[in-house]
PDB file of C-alpha atoms in Angstrom:
ATOM      1  CA  MET A  10     126.038 165.842-104.743  1.00 50.00           C
ATOM      2  CA  GLY A  11     125.307 169.171-101.828  1.00 50.00           C
ATOM      3  CA  CYS A  12     125.626 166.901 -99.196  1.00 47.00           C
ATOM      4  CA  VAL A  13     128.974 165.310-100.499  1.00 48.00           C
ATOM      5  CA  GLN A  14     129.744 169.165-100.051  1.00 50.00           C
ATOM      6  CA  SER A  15     128.707 170.186 -97.081  1.00 48.00           C
ATOM      7  CA  SER A  16     130.143 166.852 -95.671  1.00 49.00           C
ATOM      8  CA  GLY A  17     134.106 167.999 -97.226  1.00 50.00           C
ATOM      9  CA  THR A  18     134.471 171.384 -95.773  1.00 51.00           C
ATOM     10  CA  SER A  19     133.048 170.598 -92.707  1.00 52.00           C
ATOM     11  CA  PRO A  20     136.407 169.029 -91.139  1.00 51.00           C
ATOM     12  CA  LYS A  21     138.263 171.352 -93.027  1.00 50.00           C
ATOM     13  CA  LYS A  22     137.109 174.364 -90.500  1.00 51.00           C
ATOM     14  CA  LYS A  23     136.925 171.503 -86.733  1.00 51.00           C
ATOM     15  CA  GLU A  24     140.746 171.410 -88.014  1.00 51.00           C
ATOM     16  CA  ASN A  25     141.148 175.686 -88.249  1.00 59.00           C
ATOM     17  CA  SER A  26     139.621 175.679 -84.760  1.00 59.00           C
ATOM     18  CA  SER A  27     141.016 172.775 -82.915  1.00 63.00           C
ATOM     19  CA  GLY A  28     144.417 173.976 -84.534  1.00 66.00           C
ATOM     20  CA  THR A  29     143.507 177.663 -82.945  1.00 71.00           C
ATOM     21  CA  VAL A  30     142.575 176.327 -79.965  1.00 66.00           C
ATOM     22  CA  ASN A  31     145.966 174.372 -79.640  1.00 80.00           C
ATOM     23  CA  ALA A  32     148.062 178.068 -80.359  1.00 75.00           C
ATOM     24  CA  VAL A  33     146.090 179.631 -77.645  1.00 75.00           C
ATOM     25  CA  ASP A  34     146.306 176.464 -74.817  1.00 79.00           C
ATOM     26  CA  LYS A  35     150.469 176.587 -76.031  1.00 81.00           C
ATOM     27  CA  GLN A  36     150.320 180.917 -75.289  1.00 81.00           C
ATOM     28  CA  GLN A  37     148.675 180.152 -72.447  1.00 81.00           C
ATOM     29  CA  ALA A  38     150.433 178.132 -70.881  1.00 81.00           C
ATOM     30  CA  LYS A  39     153.890 179.602 -71.488  1.00 80.00           C
ATOM     31  CA  GLU A  40     152.358 182.717 -69.771  1.00 82.00           C
ATOM     32  CA  GLU A  41     151.864 180.636 -67.080  1.00 80.00           C
ATOM     33  CA  ASN A  42     155.000 179.108 -66.727  1.00 83.00           C
ATOM     34  CA  LYS A  43     157.217 182.457 -66.870  1.00 84.00           C
ATOM     35  CA  LYS A  44     154.846 183.648 -63.856  1.00 84.00           C
ATOM     36  CA  TYR A  45     155.478 181.350 -62.020  1.00 86.00           C
ATOM     37  CA  GLU A  46     159.279 180.783 -62.655  1.00 87.00           C
ATOM     38  CA  GLU A  47     159.037 185.212 -61.794  1.00 87.00           C
ATOM     39  CA  THR A  48     157.440 184.372 -58.568  1.00 89.00           C
ATOM     40  CA  MET A  49     160.376 181.556 -57.869  1.00 87.00           C
ATOM     41  CA  SER A  50     162.375 184.512 -58.220  1.00 89.00           C
ATOM     42  CA  PHE A  51     160.587 186.831 -56.428  1.00 91.00           C
ATOM     43  CA  LEU A  52     160.471 184.307 -53.692  1.00 90.00           C
ATOM     44  CA  SER A  53     164.126 182.994 -53.057  1.00 88.00           C
ATOM     45  CA  HIS A  54     165.429 186.874 -52.963  1.00 89.00           C
ATOM     46  CA  VAL A  55     162.778 187.795 -50.077  1.00 89.00           C
ATOM     47  CA  PRO A  56     165.308 188.020 -46.956  1.00 87.00           C
ATOM     48  CA  LEU A  57     161.137 186.342 -45.022  1.00 85.00           C
ATOM     49  CA  PHE A  58     162.349 183.099 -46.771  1.00 86.00           C
ATOM     50  CA  MET A  59     166.212 182.334 -47.780  1.00 82.00           C
ATOM     51  CA  ARG A  60     165.705 180.144 -44.416  1.00 81.00           C
ATOM     52  CA  LEU A  61     163.391 177.773 -45.970  1.00 84.00           C
ATOM     53  CA  PRO A  62     164.931 174.517 -48.173  1.00 85.00           C
ATOM     54  CA  LYS A  63     165.531 174.984 -51.398  1.00 83.00           C
ATOM     55  CA  ASP A  64     162.849 171.926 -52.748  1.00 85.00           C
ATOM     56  CA  GLN A  65     160.489 173.899 -50.835  1.00 85.00           C
ATOM     57  CA  HIS A  66     160.277 177.063 -53.134  1.00 86.00           C
ATOM     58  CA  PRO A  67     158.529 175.565 -56.311  1.00 88.00           C
ATOM     59  CA  ILE A  68     155.669 173.839 -53.905  1.00 86.00           C
ATOM     60  CA  LEU A  69     155.903 177.545 -52.082  1.00 89.00           C
ATOM     61  CA  ALA A  70     155.513 179.556 -55.544  1.00 90.00           C
ATOM     62  CA  ALA A  71     152.408 176.096 -56.895  1.00 88.00           C
ATOM     63  CA  ALA A  72     150.923 178.134 -53.787  1.00 89.00           C
ATOM     64  CA  CYS A  73     151.084 181.445 -53.982  1.00 92.00           C
ATOM     65  CA  VAL A  74     147.942 183.926 -55.861  1.00 93.00           C
ATOM     66  CA  ASN A  75     148.645 186.617 -57.803  1.00 94.00           C
ATOM     67  CA  GLN A  76     146.805 190.462 -55.951  1.00 95.00           C
ATOM     68  CA  PRO A  77     146.981 193.441 -57.679  1.00 97.00           C
ATOM     69  CA  PHE A  78     145.616 195.750 -55.536  1.00 98.00           C
ATOM     70  CA  LYS A  79     145.376 200.290 -56.666  1.00 97.00           C
ATOM     71  CA  ALA A  80     146.133 203.076 -55.030  1.00 97.00           C
ATOM     72  CA  GLY A  81     144.025 203.441 -51.766  1.00 96.00           C
ATOM     73  CA  GLN A  82     142.695 200.267 -51.676  1.00 97.00           C
ATOM     74  CA  THR A  83     141.879 198.831 -48.253  1.00 96.00           C
ATOM     75  CA  ILE A  84     143.676 195.813 -48.236  1.00 96.00           C
ATOM     76  CA  ILE A  85     143.234 194.373 -44.364  1.00 95.00           C
ATOM     77  CA  THR A  86     140.572 196.289 -42.018  1.00 94.00           C
ATOM     78  CA  GLN A  87     141.997 196.268 -38.660  1.00 92.00           C
ATOM     79  CA  GLY A  88     139.461 193.777 -36.515  1.00 91.00           C
ATOM     80  CA  ASP A  89     139.015 191.453 -38.859  1.00 92.00           C
ATOM     81  CA  VAL A  90     139.380 187.973 -39.267  1.00 88.00           C
ATOM     82  CA  GLY A  91     142.074 186.502 -41.789  1.00 87.00           C
ATOM     83  CA  ARG A  92     142.272 184.563 -43.173  1.00 88.00           C
ATOM     84  CA  GLU A  93     145.047 185.314 -46.229  1.00 92.00           C
ATOM     85  CA  PHE A  94     148.800 185.536 -46.010  1.00 90.00           C
ATOM     86  CA  PHE A  95     150.782 188.508 -48.327  1.00 95.00           C
ATOM     87  CA  ILE A  96     153.914 189.692 -49.917  1.00 95.00           C
ATOM     88  CA  ILE A  97     154.476 192.815 -51.254  1.00 97.00           C
ATOM     89  CA  GLN A  98     155.843 192.406 -55.243  1.00 95.00           C
ATOM     90  CA  SER A  99     155.575 196.043 -56.294  1.00 96.00           C
ATOM     91  CA  GLY A 100     154.474 199.529 -54.909  1.00 97.00           C
ATOM     92  CA  GLU A 101     154.235 200.836 -51.824  1.00 97.00           C
ATOM     93  CA  ALA A 102     151.329 200.623 -48.655  1.00 97.00           C
ATOM     94  CA  GLU A 103     151.205 202.304 -45.763  1.00 96.00           C
ATOM     95  CA  VAL A 104     149.877 200.140 -41.915  1.00 95.00           C
ATOM     96  CA  LEU A 105     147.869 202.418 -39.797  1.00 95.00           C
ATOM     97  CA  VAL A 106     146.472 201.678 -36.492  1.00 94.00           C
ATOM     98  CA  SER A 107     143.316 202.830 -35.633  1.00 90.00           C
ATOM     99  CA  GLU A 108     143.774 204.579 -32.048  1.00 84.00           C
ATOM    100  CA  GLY A 109     140.668 207.822 -30.483  1.00 81.00           C
ATOM    101  CA  GLY A 110     138.910 207.178 -33.958  1.00 81.00           C
ATOM    102  CA  SER A 111     141.184 207.963 -35.879  1.00 86.00           C
ATOM    103  CA  HIS A 112     144.289 206.296 -38.040  1.00 86.00           C
ATOM    104  CA  LYS A 113     147.829 206.510 -37.579  1.00 91.00           C
ATOM    105  CA  LYS A 114     149.984 205.800 -39.577  1.00 93.00           C
ATOM    106  CA  VAL A 115     152.726 203.201 -37.833  1.00 94.00           C
ATOM    107  CA  ALA A 116     155.334 201.377 -41.015  1.00 94.00           C
ATOM    108  CA  SER A 117     155.414 202.153 -45.212  1.00 95.00           C
ATOM    109  CA  LEU A 118     155.504 198.869 -46.346  1.00 96.00           C
ATOM    110  CA  LYS A 119     157.836 197.602 -50.012  1.00 95.00           C
ATOM    111  CA  GLN A 120     159.122 194.779 -52.609  1.00 94.00           C
ATOM    112  CA  GLY A 121     160.002 192.384 -50.351  1.00 93.00           C
ATOM    113  CA  ASP A 122     157.781 192.643 -47.031  1.00 94.00           C
ATOM    114  CA  TYR A 123     154.765 191.450 -45.436  1.00 92.00           C
ATOM    115  CA  PHE A 124     151.346 191.407 -43.912  1.00 92.00           C
ATOM    116  CA  GLY A 125     148.465 189.464 -42.824  1.00 89.00           C
ATOM    117  CA  GLU A 126     150.611 186.983 -41.294  1.00 84.00           C
ATOM    118  CA  ASN A 127     149.338 187.106 -37.457  1.00 80.00           C
ATOM    119  CA  ALA A 128     145.707 185.653 -38.453  1.00 71.00           C
ATOM    120  CA  LEU A 129     147.076 182.405 -40.131  1.00 74.00           C
ATOM    121  CA  LEU A 130     149.393 181.486 -37.034  1.00 77.00           C
ATOM    122  CA  ARG A 131     147.406 182.710 -33.608  1.00 77.00           C
ATOM    123  CA  ASN A 132     144.310 183.149 -36.401  1.00 77.00           C
ATOM    124  CA  GLU A 133     144.229 186.064 -34.084  1.00 80.00           C
ATOM    125  CA  PRO A 134     141.809 189.247 -35.390  1.00 87.00           C
ATOM    126  CA  ARG A 135     144.038 191.709 -38.335  1.00 90.00           C
ATOM    127  CA  SER A 136     146.053 194.247 -36.475  1.00 89.00           C
ATOM    128  CA  ALA A 137     146.615 197.451 -38.133  1.00 92.00           C
ATOM    129  CA  THR A 138     145.159 197.891 -41.172  1.00 95.00           C
ATOM    130  CA  ILE A 139     146.574 197.919 -44.518  1.00 96.00           C
ATOM    131  CA  LYS A 140     145.894 200.439 -47.633  1.00 97.00           C
ATOM    132  CA  ALA A 141     147.894 201.301 -50.367  1.00 97.00           C
ATOM    133  CA  VAL A 142     149.690 204.152 -51.391  1.00 97.00           C
ATOM    134  CA  THR A 143     150.463 203.144 -55.084  1.00 97.00           C
ATOM    135  CA  GLU A 144     149.555 200.670 -57.933  1.00 97.00           C
ATOM    136  CA  ILE A 145     150.626 197.689 -55.363  1.00 97.00           C
ATOM    137  CA  LYS A 146     151.119 194.124 -56.874  1.00 96.00           C
ATOM    138  CA  THR A 147     150.953 190.759 -54.113  1.00 97.00           C
ATOM    139  CA  LEU A 148     151.785 187.102 -53.710  1.00 95.00           C
ATOM    140  CA  LYS A 149     148.431 185.598 -51.495  1.00 95.00           C
ATOM    141  CA  ILE A 150     149.202 182.432 -49.708  1.00 92.00           C
ATOM    142  CA  THR A 151     145.686 181.691 -47.622  1.00 90.00           C
ATOM    143  CA  GLN A 152     145.902 180.227 -44.710  1.00 87.00           C
ATOM    144  CA  GLU A 153     145.255 176.463 -45.901  1.00 87.00           C
ATOM    145  CA  LYS A 154     147.627 176.333 -47.954  1.00 87.00           C
ATOM    146  CA  PHE A 155     149.918 178.023 -45.299  1.00 84.00           C
ATOM    147  CA  GLN A 156     149.182 175.040 -43.184  1.00 83.00           C
ATOM    148  CA  GLN A 157     149.397 172.551 -45.306  1.00 85.00           C
ATOM    149  CA  MET A 158     152.994 172.760 -46.480  1.00 82.00           C
ATOM    150  CA  GLY A 159     153.670 173.311 -42.554  1.00 80.00           C
ATOM    151  CA  LEU A 160     155.144 177.265 -42.842  1.00 77.00           C
ATOM    152  CA  ASN A 161     154.434 177.808 -39.706  1.00 73.00           C
ATOM    153  CA  GLU A 162     156.713 175.631 -37.927  1.00 78.00           C
ATOM    154  CA  LYS A 163     159.306 176.055 -41.295  1.00 77.00           C
ATOM    155  CA  ILE A 164     159.415 179.558 -40.999  1.00 78.00           C
ATOM    156  CA  GLN A 165     160.365 182.507 -38.071  1.00 74.00           C
ATOM    157  CA  PHE A 166     158.374 184.953 -38.486  1.00 75.00           C
ATOM    158  CA  ALA A 167     159.869 188.336 -37.048  1.00 69.00           C
ATOM    159  CA  ASN A 168     156.881 189.812 -33.249  1.00 65.00           C
ATOM    160  CA  ARG A 169     156.008 192.414 -34.383  1.00 60.00           C
ATOM    161  CA  LYS A 170     152.485 194.104 -32.068  1.00 56.00           C
ATOM    162  CA  ALA A 171     151.437 195.572 -35.266  1.00 55.00           C
ATOM    163  CA  VAL A 172     152.424 194.984 -39.079  1.00 56.00           C
ATOM    164  CA  GLY A 173     155.628 196.659 -39.681  1.00 43.00           C
ATOM    165  CA  ALA A 174     157.938 196.299 -42.533  1.00 39.00           C
ATOM    166  CA  GLY A 175     158.790 192.878 -42.512  1.00 41.00           C
ATOM    167  CA  GLY A 176     161.352 191.587 -44.711  1.00 40.00           C
ATOM    168  CA  LYS A 177     164.083 194.716 -45.589  1.00 40.00           C
ATOM    169  CA  ARG A 178     165.961 195.517 -42.040  1.00 38.00           C
ATOM    170  CA  GLN A 179     168.928 195.326 -42.075  1.00 37.00           C
ATOM    171  CA  LEU A 180     171.939 194.037 -40.022  1.00 32.00           C
ATOM    172  CA  VAL A 181     173.713 196.065 -37.535  1.00 35.00           C
ATOM    173  CA  VAL A 182     177.118 194.121 -36.976  1.00 35.00           C
ATOM    174  CA  GLN A 183     179.386 195.854 -34.057  1.00 38.00           C
ATOM    175  CA  PRO A 184     183.028 195.425 -34.231  1.00 44.00           C
ATOM    176  CA  PRO A 185     183.624 193.809 -31.021  1.00 48.00           C
ATOM    177  CA  SER A 186     185.024 196.192 -27.941  1.00 46.00           C
ATOM    178  CA  GLU A 187     188.156 196.513 -26.678  1.00 54.00           C
ATOM    179  CA  LYS A 188     188.604 194.385 -22.995  1.00 50.00           C
ATOM    180  CA  ASN A 189     190.807 194.984 -20.354  1.00 56.00           C
ATOM    181  CA  ALA A 190     193.626 192.051 -18.824  1.00 65.00           C
ATOM    182  CA  GLU A 191     190.663 191.790 -16.116  1.00 58.00           C
ATOM    183  CA  GLU A 192     187.665 191.101 -18.875  1.00 53.00           C
ATOM    184  CA  ARG A 193     189.484 188.507 -20.875  1.00 60.00           C
ATOM    185  CA  GLU A 194     191.535 186.523 -17.883  1.00 61.00           C
ATOM    186  CA  LEU A 195     187.357 186.150 -16.842  1.00 56.00           C
ATOM    187  CA  MET A 196     186.106 185.133 -20.901  1.00 55.00           C
ATOM    188  CA  GLU A 197     189.406 182.604 -20.925  1.00 59.00           C
ATOM    189  CA  GLN A 198     188.639 181.460 -18.065  1.00 57.00           C
ATOM    190  CA  ALA A 199     184.313 180.853 -18.908  1.00 54.00           C
ATOM    191  CA  LEU A 200     185.296 179.533 -22.093  1.00 49.00           C
ATOM    192  CA  LYS A 201     188.043 176.788 -21.064  1.00 53.00           C
ATOM    193  CA  LYS A 202     185.365 175.466 -18.361  1.00 49.00           C
ATOM    194  CA  ASN A 203     182.663 174.830 -21.528  1.00 46.00           C
ATOM    195  CA  GLU A 204     182.389 171.761 -21.909  1.00 45.00           C
ATOM    196  CA  ASN A 205     179.653 172.294 -24.818  1.00 41.00           C
ATOM    197  CA  ILE A 206     182.220 174.221 -27.122  1.00 38.00           C
ATOM    198  CA  GLN A 207     184.827 171.653 -25.840  1.00 44.00           C
ATOM    199  CA  THR A 208     183.797 169.149 -26.939  1.00 39.00           C
ATOM    200  CA  MET A 209     182.847 171.511 -30.741  1.00 38.00           C
ATOM    201  CA  VAL A 210     186.267 172.755 -31.567  1.00 42.00           C
ATOM    202  CA  LYS A 211     189.464 171.856 -29.583  1.00 45.00           C
ATOM    203  CA  LEU A 212     190.243 176.064 -27.798  1.00 47.00           C
ATOM    204  CA  ASP A 213     194.052 176.669 -27.205  1.00 49.00           C
ATOM    205  CA  ASP A 214     195.897 180.164 -25.550  1.00 51.00           C
ATOM    206  CA  ILE A 215     195.541 181.124 -28.843  1.00 46.00           C
ATOM    207  CA  ARG A 216     192.104 180.475 -30.041  1.00 47.00           C
ATOM    208  CA  VAL A 217     191.204 182.415 -26.463  1.00 44.00           C
ATOM    209  CA  LYS A 218     192.766 185.334 -27.086  1.00 51.00           C
ATOM    210  CA  GLN A 219     191.449 186.095 -30.243  1.00 53.00           C
TER     211      GLN A 219
END
């Protein structure tokens, strides 16, 4: 009788354990999906990736790894060999360049800024030290993933001697300057003689003078 009773209670325990595991798996999957959607949303607003085709964004998000750093922690060190590229999700970091044995602050990095691209593009040593000023959250992409996705051909990075503010650069559009009669005449002649422009749009005197 004891054996029968034991076999009767065992399946129940197994069923309860299985149900708990399934609930945990579902919760974990839900959290991972939420993080993935948040990463997708964040990357779509980073200026660096705005020219990247929309169908590449899910692949980019999947390649990113969440990497937090504490305030005061050194993220990368000048002169080291780098294998990762970072985008700041939140927080602030400072860019330090070693000069004569001391570190000079040359820039600050905030949300949407990036660093570490030189190591990925040209296998160069880190050109600066990046240190967390506050607790920060970053998205990290490894060199392997970067090359697999062909991001070096799809993304245009700014040419920076040391790592500076990568993302949020404001473009200032200057209004057209006033032209005198002689300058206008020279411009009209140049535009009308340009065969490439003529094939794209039919120029008339009104358009040329605009």
